[in-house]
C-alpha positions as a Markdown table, in Angstrom:
| # | Residue | x | y | z |
|---|---|---|---|---|
| 1 | Met | -16.7 | -19.6 | -12.6 |
| 2 | Ser | -14.9 | -16.3 | -12.5 |
| 3 | Asp | -11.8 | -15.0 | -14.4 |
| 4 | Val | -10.2 | -13.4 | -11.3 |
| 5 | Leu | -10.4 | -14.0 | -7.6 |
| 6 | Ile | -9.4 | -10.9 | -5.6 |
| 7 | Thr | -8.3 | -11.2 | -2.0 |
| 8 | Tyr | -8.6 | -8.7 | 0.9 |
| 9 | Gly | -11.7 | -7.3 | -0.8 |
| 10 | Trp | -12.7 | -4.6 | 1.7 |
| 11 | Val | -9.9 | -2.1 | 0.8 |
| 12 | Arg | -10.1 | 0.6 | -2.0 |
| 13 | Ser | -7.4 | -1.0 | -4.1 |
| 14 | Ala | -9.4 | -4.2 | -4.3 |
| 15 | Tyr | -12.5 | -2.3 | -5.1 |
| 16 | Ala | -10.7 | -0.3 | -7.8 |
| 17 | Ser | -9.5 | -3.5 | -9.4 |
| 18 | Val | -13.0 | -4.9 | -9.4 |
| 19 | Arg | -14.3 | -1.9 | -11.2 |
| 20 | Asn | -11.5 | -1.8 | -13.7 |
| 21 | Leu | -11.7 | -5.4 | -14.6 |
| 22 | Ser | -15.4 | -5.4 | -14.8 |
| 23 | Lys | -15.2 | -2.5 | -17.2 |
| 24 | His | -13.5 | -4.9 | -19.6 |
| 25 | Asn | -16.1 | -7.7 | -19.1 |
| 26 | Ile | -13.8 | -9.7 | -16.9 |
| 27 | Ser | -15.7 | -11.5 | -14.2 |
| 28 | Val | -14.4 | -11.1 | -10.7 |
| 29 | Ser | -15.1 | -12.9 | -7.4 |
| 30 | Val | -14.1 | -11.4 | -4.1 |
| 31 | Ser | -12.7 | -12.9 | -0.9 |
| 32 | Asp | -11.9 | -11.6 | 2.6 |
| 33 | Thr | -12.1 | -12.4 | 6.3 |
| 34 | Ser | -15.3 | -10.3 | 6.7 |
| 35 | Ile | -18.6 | -9.9 | 4.9 |
| 36 | Phe | -18.2 | -6.1 | 5.2 |
| 37 | Gly | -16.2 | -4.1 | 2.6 |
| 38 | Ser | -16.3 | -2.1 | -0.6 |
| 39 | Ser | -16.0 | -5.0 | -3.0 |
| 40 | Gln | -18.2 | -7.3 | -0.9 |
| 41 | Phe | -21.0 | -4.8 | -1.4 |
| 42 | Ser | -20.2 | -3.9 | -5.0 |
| 43 | Arg | -22.7 | -4.6 | -7.8 |
| 44 | Tyr | -19.7 | -5.4 | -10.0 |
| 45 | Arg | -18.4 | -8.5 | -8.2 |
| 46 | Glu | -19.6 | -12.0 | -9.0 |
| 47 | Lys | -19.4 | -14.0 | -5.8 |
| 48 | Phe | -18.0 | -13.5 | -2.3 |
| 49 | Tyr | -16.1 | -16.1 | -0.3 |
| 50 | Lys | -14.8 | -15.8 | 3.3 |
| 51 | Tyr | -11.5 | -17.1 | 4.5 |
| 52 | Asn | -9.6 | -17.2 | 7.8 |
| 53 | Ser | -6.9 | -14.6 | 8.3 |
| 54 | His | -3.3 | -15.5 | 7.6 |
| 55 | Tyr | -2.4 | -13.4 | 10.7 |
| 56 | Ile | -4.1 | -16.2 | 12.7 |
| 57 | Ser | -2.8 | -19.1 | 10.7 |
| 58 | Glu | -1.0 | -19.2 | 7.4 |
| 59 | Arg | -1.8 | -22.8 | 6.9 |
| 60 | Val | -5.6 | -22.4 | 7.4 |
| 61 | Phe | -5.5 | -19.3 | 5.1 |
| 62 | Ile | -3.9 | -21.2 | 2.3 |
| 63 | Asn | -6.2 | -24.1 | 2.7 |
| 64 | Asp | -9.2 | -21.8 | 2.6 |
| 65 | Leu | -7.9 | -20.1 | -0.6 |
| 66 | Lys | -7.3 | -23.4 | -2.3 |
| 67 | Asn | -10.9 | -24.5 | -1.4 |
| 68 | Ile | -12.2 | -21.2 | -2.7 |
| 69 | Leu | -10.4 | -21.7 | -6.0 |
| 70 | Glu | -11.8 | -25.1 | -6.4 |
| 71 | Leu | -15.3 | -24.0 | -5.6 |
| 72 | Asp | -15.3 | -20.9 | -7.8 |
| 73 | Gln | -13.1 | -22.3 | -10.6 |
| 74 | Ser | -11.2 | -19.0 | -10.6 |
| 75 | Lys | -8.5 | -18.8 | -13.2 |
| 76 | Leu | -6.3 | -16.1 | -11.6 |
| 77 | Ile | -5.6 | -14.8 | -8.1 |
| 78 | Met | -5.1 | -11.1 | -7.8 |
| 79 | Pro | -3.8 | -10.5 | -4.2 |
| 80 | Val | -4.1 | -7.0 | -2.9 |
| 81 | His | -2.5 | -6.6 | 0.5 |
| 82 | Asn | 0.0 | -8.3 | 2.8 |
| 83 | Glu | -1.5 | -11.7 | 2.0 |
| 84 | Thr | 0.5 | -11.3 | -1.2 |
| 85 | Glu | 3.7 | -12.5 | 0.6 |
| 86 | Ile | 1.9 | -15.5 | 2.2 |
| 87 | Ile | 0.6 | -16.6 | -1.2 |
| 88 | Ala | 4.1 | -16.2 | -2.6 |
| 89 | Lys | 5.5 | -18.3 | 0.3 |
| 90 | Tyr | 3.2 | -21.2 | -0.6 |
| 91 | Arg | 3.0 | -20.7 | -4.4 |
| 92 | Asp | 4.1 | -24.3 | -5.1 |
| 93 | Glu | 0.8 | -25.5 | -3.7 |
| 94 | Phe | -1.1 | -23.7 | -6.5 |
| 95 | Asp | -1.2 | -24.1 | -10.2 |
| 96 | Asp | 1.2 | -21.7 | -12.0 |
| 97 | Ser | -1.7 | -20.1 | -13.9 |
| 98 | Asn | -3.4 | -19.2 | -10.5 |
| 99 | Val | -0.4 | -17.4 | -9.1 |
| 100 | Ala | 1.0 | -15.8 | -12.3 |
| 101 | Leu | 0.7 | -12.4 | -10.8 |
| 102 | Val | 2.3 | -13.2 | -7.4 |
| 103 | Pro | 5.8 | -11.9 | -6.8 |
| 104 | His | 8.7 | -14.0 | -5.7 |
| 105 | Tyr | 8.7 | -14.7 | -1.9 |
| 106 | Glu | 12.3 | -13.7 | -1.4 |
| 107 | His | 11.7 | -10.3 | -2.9 |
| 108 | Cys | 8.6 | -9.7 | -0.8 |
| 109 | Lys | 10.6 | -10.5 | 2.3 |
| 110 | Ile | 13.2 | -8.0 | 1.4 |
| 111 | Phe | 10.8 | -5.2 | 0.7 |
| 112 | Asn | 8.6 | -6.0 | 3.7 |
| 113 | Asn | 11.7 | -5.5 | 6.0 |
| 114 | Lys | 12.5 | -1.7 | 6.2 |
| 115 | Ser | 16.1 | -2.3 | 7.2 |
| 116 | Glu | 16.8 | -4.8 | 4.3 |
| 117 | Ser | 15.1 | -2.6 | 1.7 |
| 118 | Tyr | 17.1 | 0.4 | 2.9 |
| 119 | Asp | 20.3 | -1.6 | 2.6 |
| 120 | Leu | 19.4 | -2.6 | -1.0 |
| 121 | Ala | 18.5 | 1.0 | -2.0 |
| 122 | Lys | 21.7 | 2.3 | -0.5 |
| 123 | Lys | 23.8 | -0.4 | -2.1 |
| 124 | Ile | 22.7 | 0.7 | -5.6 |
| 125 | Gly | 23.2 | 4.4 | -5.0 |
| 126 | Ile | 19.6 | 5.5 | -4.1 |
| 127 | Pro | 19.6 | 8.2 | -1.3 |
| 128 | Val | 18.2 | 7.0 | 2.0 |
| 129 | Pro | 17.8 | 8.9 | 5.3 |
| 130 | Asp | 20.8 | 8.4 | 7.7 |
| 131 | Arg | 20.3 | 5.7 | 10.2 |
| 132 | Ile | 22.0 | 4.8 | 13.5 |
| 133 | Ser | 23.3 | 1.3 | 14.3 |
| 134 | Tyr | 22.9 | 0.1 | 17.8 |
| 135 | Arg | 23.1 | -3.1 | 19.8 |
| 136 | Glu | 21.4 | -2.0 | 23.0 |
| 137 | Pro | 18.5 | 0.4 | 23.3 |
| 138 | Asn | 20.3 | 2.4 | 26.0 |
| 139 | Glu | 22.8 | 3.5 | 23.3 |
| 140 | Ile | 20.3 | 5.3 | 21.2 |
| 141 | Ala | 20.2 | 8.7 | 22.8 |
| 142 | Met | 23.9 | 8.9 | 22.8 |
| 143 | Lys | 24.2 | 7.8 | 19.1 |
| 144 | Ile | 21.5 | 10.2 | 17.9 |
| 145 | Lys | 23.3 | 13.1 | 19.5 |
| 146 | Ala | 26.6 | 12.0 | 17.9 |
| 147 | Ala | 24.9 | 11.7 | 14.5 |
| 148 | Gly | 23.4 | 15.2 | 14.9 |
| 149 | Phe | 19.8 | 14.3 | 14.2 |
| 150 | Lys | 17.4 | 17.2 | 15.0 |
| 151 | Lys | 14.4 | 14.9 | 14.8 |
| 152 | Ser | 14.2 | 11.1 | 14.6 |
| 153 | Val | 11.9 | 8.5 | 13.1 |
| 154 | Ile | 11.4 | 5.1 | 14.7 |
| 155 | Lys | 10.1 | 2.4 | 12.5 |
| 156 | Leu | 9.1 | -1.2 | 13.2 |
| 157 | Leu | 10.7 | -3.3 | 10.4 |
| 158 | Thr | 7.2 | -4.3 | 9.2 |
| 159 | Gly | 4.2 | -1.9 | 8.8 |
| 160 | Asn | 2.0 | -0.1 | 6.4 |
| 161 | Ser | -0.3 | 3.0 | 6.1 |
| 162 | Gly | 1.7 | 4.9 | 8.8 |
| 163 | Lys | 1.3 | 2.0 | 11.3 |
| 164 | Gly | 4.5 | 1.2 | 13.2 |
| 165 | Val | 6.1 | 4.6 | 12.5 |
| 166 | Phe | 6.8 | 7.0 | 15.3 |
| 167 | Tyr | 8.5 | 10.4 | 15.7 |
| 168 | Ala | 10.8 | 11.8 | 18.4 |
| 169 | Ser | 11.8 | 15.4 | 18.7 |
| 170 | Asp | 14.8 | 14.7 | 21.0 |
| 171 | Pro | 17.2 | 11.7 | 21.5 |
| 172 | Gln | 15.7 | 10.7 | 24.9 |
| 173 | Thr | 12.2 | 10.4 | 23.6 |
| 174 | Ala | 13.5 | 8.3 | 20.7 |
| 175 | Glu | 15.3 | 5.9 | 23.1 |
| 176 | Lys | 12.3 | 5.6 | 25.3 |
| 177 | Lys | 10.1 | 4.8 | 22.4 |
| 178 | Val | 12.4 | 2.1 | 21.1 |
| 179 | Ile | 12.5 | 0.5 | 24.5 |
| 180 | Gln | 8.7 | 0.6 | 24.8 |
| 181 | Leu | 8.3 | -1.1 | 21.4 |
| 182 | Ile | 10.8 | -3.8 | 22.1 |
| 183 | Asp | 9.0 | -4.6 | 25.4 |
| 184 | Glu | 5.5 | -4.3 | 23.9 |
| 185 | Tyr | 6.2 | -6.6 | 20.9 |
| 186 | Asn | 8.8 | -8.8 | 22.6 |
| 187 | Leu | 11.2 | -8.1 | 19.8 |
| 188 | Asn | 14.5 | -10.0 | 19.4 |
| 189 | Lys | 17.6 | -8.1 | 18.3 |
| 190 | Lys | 17.0 | -9.0 | 14.6 |
| 191 | Arg | 13.7 | -7.2 | 14.8 |
| 192 | Tyr | 14.7 | -4.1 | 16.8 |
| 193 | Pro | 13.1 | -0.9 | 15.4 |
| 194 | Gln | 15.0 | 1.1 | 12.8 |
| 195 | Val | 16.0 | 4.6 | 14.0 |
| 196 | Glu | 16.7 | 7.2 | 11.3 |
| 197 | Glu | 17.0 | 10.9 | 10.7 |
| 198 | Tyr | 13.7 | 12.8 | 9.9 |
| 199 | Val | 13.9 | 14.3 | 6.4 |
| 200 | Glu | 11.8 | 17.2 | 5.3 |
| 201 | Gly | 9.8 | 16.7 | 2.2 |
| 202 | Asn | 6.5 | 15.8 | 0.5 |
| 203 | Gly | 5.5 | 12.2 | 0.0 |
| 204 | Tyr | 5.7 | 10.8 | -3.5 |
| 205 | Gly | 5.0 | 7.4 | -4.9 |
| 206 | Ser | 6.3 | 5.6 | -8.0 |
| 207 | Ser | 4.1 | 2.6 | -9.0 |
| 208 | Val | 5.0 | -0.1 | -11.4 |
| 209 | Leu | 4.0 | -3.3 | -13.1 |
| 210 | Tyr | 6.8 | -5.7 | -13.9 |
| 211 | Trp | 6.7 | -9.0 | -15.8 |
| 212 | Lys | 9.6 | -11.3 | -15.0 |
| 213 | Gly | 12.1 | -8.4 | -14.5 |
| 214 | Asp | 10.8 | -6.3 | -17.4 |
| 215 | Met | 8.8 | -3.1 | -16.7 |
| 216 | Val | 5.4 | -3.0 | -18.4 |
| 217 | Ala | 4.0 | 0.3 | -17.0 |
| 218 | Asn | 4.8 | 3.0 | -14.4 |
| 219 | Phe | 3.1 | 6.0 | -12.8 |
| 220 | Ser | 4.0 | 8.6 | -10.1 |
| 221 | His | 2.0 | 10.7 | -7.8 |
| 222 | Lys | 2.3 | 13.3 | -5.1 |
| 223 | Arg | 0.6 | 13.2 | -1.8 |
| 224 | Leu | -1.4 | 16.3 | -1.1 |
| 225 | Arg | -3.2 | 15.3 | 2.1 |
| 226 | Glu | -2.7 | 12.3 | 4.5 |
| 227 | Lys | -5.1 | 10.6 | 6.9 |
| 228 | Ile | -2.4 | 11.0 | 9.7 |
| 229 | Glu | -0.7 | 14.3 | 9.4 |
| 230 | Ser | 2.7 | 12.8 | 10.3 |
| 231 | Gly | 2.4 | 10.4 | 7.4 |
| 232 | Gly | 0.6 | 7.4 | 6.1 |
| 233 | Thr | -2.3 | 6.8 | 3.8 |
| 234 | Ser | -3.1 | 9.7 | 1.5 |
| 235 | Thr | -6.6 | 11.0 | 1.2 |
| 236 | Leu | -5.9 | 13.4 | -1.6 |
| 237 | Arg | -3.1 | 13.0 | -4.2 |
| 238 | Glu | -2.2 | 14.1 | -7.7 |
| 239 | Ala | -0.7 | 12.5 | -10.8 |
| 240 | Val | 2.7 | 14.0 | -11.5 |
| 241 | Asn | 5.7 | 13.3 | -13.8 |
| 242 | Asn | 8.7 | 13.1 | -11.5 |
| 243 | Lys | 11.4 | 11.5 | -13.6 |
| 244 | Asp | 14.0 | 11.4 | -10.7 |
| 245 | Ile | 11.8 | 9.1 | -8.5 |
| 246 | Gln | 10.7 | 7.1 | -11.5 |
| 247 | Asp | 14.3 | 6.4 | -12.5 |
| 248 | Ala | 15.2 | 5.6 | -8.9 |
| 249 | Ala | 12.3 | 3.2 | -8.6 |
| 250 | Lys | 13.1 | 1.5 | -11.9 |
| 251 | Lys | 16.7 | 1.1 | -10.7 |
| 252 | Ile | 15.5 | -0.7 | -7.6 |
| 253 | Phe | 13.0 | -3.0 | -9.4 |
| 254 | Asp | 15.4 | -3.7 | -12.3 |
| 255 | Tyr | 18.2 | -4.7 | -9.8 |
| 256 | Ile | 16.1 | -7.2 | -7.9 |
| 257 | Gly | 14.3 | -8.5 | -11.1 |
| 258 | Trp | 10.9 | -7.7 | -9.8 |
| 259 | His | 7.7 | -9.4 | -11.0 |
| 260 | Gly | 4.1 | -8.1 | -10.4 |
| 261 | Leu | 2.7 | -4.9 | -8.9 |
| 262 | Ala | 4.5 | -2.6 | -6.4 |
| 263 | Met | 4.8 | 1.0 | -5.3 |
| 264 | Cys | 8.0 | 2.7 | -4.1 |
| 265 | Glu | 7.6 | 5.6 | -1.7 |
| 266 | Phe | 10.0 | 8.6 | -1.5 |
| 267 | Lys | 10.3 | 11.9 | 0.3 |
| 268 | Val | 11.0 | 14.9 | -2.0 |
| 269 | Cys | 12.3 | 18.3 | -1.0 |
| 270 | Glu | 10.4 | 20.7 | -3.3 |
| 271 | Lys | 13.0 | 23.5 | -2.9 |
| 272 | Thr | 16.1 | 21.5 | -3.8 |
| 273 | Gly | 14.6 | 18.5 | -5.7 |
| 274 | Lys | 16.6 | 16.2 | -3.4 |
| 275 | Phe | 14.8 | 12.9 | -2.6 |
| 276 | Trp | 15.1 | 9.9 | -0.2 |
| 277 | Phe | 13.9 | 6.4 | -0.5 |
| 278 | Ile | 11.3 | 5.5 | 2.2 |
| 279 | Glu | 9.9 | 2.1 | 1.4 |
| 280 | Val | 8.5 | -0.4 | -1.1 |
| 281 | Asn | 5.0 | -1.8 | -0.9 |
| 282 | Pro | 5.6 | -5.1 | -2.7 |
| 283 | Arg | 1.9 | -5.5 | -3.6 |
| 284 | Met | -1.0 | -3.4 | -4.8 |
| 285 | Trp | -1.1 | 0.1 | -3.2 |
| 286 | Gly | -3.9 | 2.1 | -1.6 |
| 287 | Ser | -3.8 | 5.0 | -4.1 |
| 288 | Ile | -4.1 | 2.8 | -7.2 |
| 289 | Pro | -7.6 | 4.3 | -8.0 |
| 290 | Leu | -5.8 | 7.5 | -9.0 |
| 291 | Ala | -3.5 | 5.7 | -11.5 |
| 292 | Ile | -6.5 | 4.0 | -13.1 |
| 293 | Glu | -8.5 | 7.2 | -13.4 |
| 294 | Ala | -5.5 | 9.1 | -14.7 |
| 295 | Gly | -4.9 | 6.6 | -17.5 |
| 296 | Ile | -2.8 | 3.7 | -16.3 |
| 297 | Glu | -5.0 | 0.6 | -15.7 |
| 298 | Phe | -2.8 | -1.5 | -13.6 |
| 299 | Pro | -5.2 | -4.3 | -12.8 |
| 300 | Tyr | -6.3 | -4.7 | -16.4 |
| 301 | Leu | -2.6 | -4.6 | -17.6 |
| 302 | Ala | -1.7 | -7.2 | -15.0 |
| 303 | Tyr | -4.6 | -9.4 | -16.2 |
| 304 | Ile | -3.4 | -9.0 | -19.9 |
| 305 | Cys | 0.2 | -10.0 | -18.9 |
| 306 | Ala | -1.1 | -13.1 | -17.1 |
| 307 | Thr | -3.5 | -14.2 | -19.8 |
| 308 | Lys | -2.2 | -12.9 | -23.1 |
| 309 | Gly | 1.4 | -11.8 | -22.5 |
| 310 | Pro | 3.3 | -8.7 | -21.5 |
| 311 | Glu | 3.8 | -7.4 | -25.1 |
| 312 | Leu | 0.1 | -7.0 | -25.5 |
| 313 | Ala | -0.1 | -5.2 | -22.2 |
| 314 | Lys | 2.7 | -2.8 | -23.3 |
| 315 | Lys | 0.8 | -2.1 | -26.5 |
| 316 | Tyr | -2.4 | -1.4 | -24.8 |
| 317 | Asn | -0.6 | 0.9 | -22.3 |
| 318 | Lys | 1.2 | 2.7 | -25.0 |
| 319 | Glu | -2.1 | 3.8 | -26.5 |
| 320 | Lys | -3.1 | 5.5 | -23.2 |
| 321 | Asn | -2.1 | 8.9 | -22.0 |
| 322 | Ile | -1.5 | 9.9 | -18.4 |
| 323 | Ile | -3.5 | 12.9 | -17.3 |
| 324 | Tyr | -1.0 | 14.8 | -15.2 |
| 325 | Gly | -2.6 | 17.0 | -12.6 |
| 326 | Trp | -5.5 | 14.6 | -12.2 |
| 327 | Arg | -6.5 | 14.5 | -8.5 |
| 328 | Gly | -8.0 | 11.5 | -6.7 |
| 329 | Arg | -9.7 | 11.6 | -3.3 |
| 330 | Trp | -10.4 | 9.0 | -0.7 |
| 331 | Leu | -13.7 | 10.4 | 0.5 |
| 332 | Leu | -14.1 | 8.4 | 3.8 |
| 333 | Gly | -10.5 | 9.3 | 4.7 |
| 334 | Asp | -11.3 | 13.0 | 4.3 |
| 335 | Ile | -14.5 | 12.5 | 6.4 |
| 336 | Phe | -12.3 | 11.0 | 9.2 |
| 337 | Leu | -9.9 | 14.0 | 8.9 |
| 338 | Ala | -12.8 | 16.5 | 9.0 |
| 339 | Ile | -14.3 | 14.9 | 12.1 |
| 340 | Lys | -10.9 | 15.2 | 13.8 |
| 341 | Lys | -10.8 | 18.9 | 13.0 |
| 342 | Phe | -14.4 | 19.4 | 14.2 |
| 343 | Leu | -13.6 | 17.7 | 17.5 |
| 344 | Lys | -10.8 | 20.2 | 17.9 |
| 345 | Phe | -13.3 | 23.1 | 17.0 |
| 346 | Asp | -11.3 | 23.7 | 13.9 |
| 347 | Phe | -14.4 | 24.1 | 11.8 |
| 348 | Lys | -12.8 | 26.1 | 9.0 |
| 349 | Asn | -10.3 | 23.5 | 8.0 |
| 350 | Gly | -12.8 | 20.7 | 8.6 |
| 351 | Ile | -15.2 | 22.4 | 6.0 |
| 352 | Asn | -12.3 | 22.9 | 3.7 |
| 353 | Ile | -11.4 | 19.3 | 3.7 |
| 354 | Leu | -15.0 | 18.1 | 3.1 |
| 355 | Phe | -16.1 | 20.6 | 0.5 |
| 356 | Arg | -13.0 | 22.1 | -1.2 |
| 357 | Ala | -11.0 | 19.0 | -2.2 |
| 358 | Lys | -10.8 | 19.9 | -5.9 |
| 359 | Ser | -10.5 | 16.4 | -7.0 |
| 360 | Gln | -11.6 | 14.8 | -10.3 |
| 361 | Ser | -12.5 | 11.4 | -8.9 |
| 362 | Asn | -13.2 | 9.5 | -5.7 |
| 363 | Asp | -11.6 | 6.2 | -4.7 |
| 364 | Asp | -14.6 | 4.9 | -2.8 |
| 365 | Phe | -17.8 | 6.6 | -3.8 |
| 366 | His | -19.4 | 6.2 | -7.3 |
| 367 | Leu | -22.9 | 7.1 | -8.3 |
| 368 | Asp | -23.2 | 3.8 | -10.3 |
| 369 | Asp | -22.3 | 1.7 | -7.3 |
| 370 | Pro | -23.2 | 3.7 | -4.1 |
| 371 | Ile | -23.8 | 0.6 | -1.9 |
| 372 | Ser | -20.1 | -0.2 | -2.0 |
| 373 | Phe | -19.4 | 2.9 | 0.0 |
| 374 | Ile | -21.7 | 1.7 | 2.7 |
| 375 | Gly | -19.8 | -1.6 | 2.8 |
| 376 | Gln | -16.5 | 0.3 | 3.3 |
| 377 | Cys | -18.1 | 2.4 | 6.1 |
| 378 | Leu | -19.4 | -0.7 | 7.9 |
| 379 | Ser | -15.9 | -2.3 | 7.6 |
| 380 | Tyr | -14.2 | 0.6 | 9.2 |
| 381 | Ile | -16.9 | 0.9 | 11.9 |
| 382 | Thr | -16.5 | -2.7 | 12.9 |
| 383 | Lys | -12.7 | -2.6 | 12.8 |
| 384 | Ser | -12.5 | 0.7 | 14.7 |
| 385 | Ile | -14.8 | -0.5 | 17.4 |
| 386 | Lys | -12.8 | -3.6 | 17.8 |
| 387 | Lys | -9.4 | -1.9 | 17.8 |
| 388 | Arg | -10.6 | 1.4 | 19.3 |
| 389 | Ser | -8.9 | 3.4 | 16.6 |
| 390 | Phe | -9.8 | 5.2 | 13.3 |
| 391 | Asn | -6.5 | 3.7 | 11.9 |
| 392 | Pro | -6.9 | 0.1 | 13.0 |
| 393 | Ser | -3.8 | -2.2 | 12.6 |
């Protein structure tokens, strides 16, 4: 019997949660579609269970999860990635105590649709990049010219970690890309890609834990280096105190009455301080190890909320101090970046990435649990071979 069952165990956010909860003597079992992963190989997890992917069948995934709960006698599900929305969709099939941390399905649907989340942010006065509206793809180049976009961003309505995001330096390229995506994914008009103006700025994130519409904790960070140079998962980031984006994120989550964990992404112009809403991850986020190491223990706070109540979680969090300037690094991500530099004979920058990160903590490598790093590597190797990509979707 375990206190918590974590899903999607191979990723860093799951592993960080296992470590954080175990530190407080909370027993954690792990589940995933594969035996390979950071949490699967961690000395801190209790048991591992395998389930079928919800991308193949939601019904089979939910049945598998229910069987795991019965077998493990887990008290609380802590979902980590996009399976969060699926569990929310079928939450009535679980005991309320099992899904206490799961957000509302309708809220997940809004935030997992880039167009709808932009509409919501704009409606409540949060700046968003300008977009063009089109009915037919062959209108795009003309409309981009009319809007005066120097550079465009094309986004599938659902995506994460930089997947489904494309850039175009001229209107014709943007139009061709949209046509290609519509054809490749057989998209109907309701799922046509979003086309928006490219805004200059650095990536920032404002992370939160809410309990039934009330904020329990928040944290913000700045991206210093990303796995994909055009944007996506950060490999190096820093704890910062940016009140503008914190206030904007709070306004969004307050308006919708959020429940659970989430992270709101922004672009911030360092020169002017102007910022734009980019997206919401309505779930646990990849850089959560930084928040934990810098002082905000989101997984443990979420557990307290679910088992003892939000007031005790707030009290615990109030006693903690955020260490601003703390830098967290995703080691394997930096290794990927360095390899790309070496393959381009850019040895200087490759060496700088590997050996001059100037970080205080690693997301994925810890001397007290080194085998977990091997599990992560094996997971990426198998997925990369299968998908023929270092950023498998």
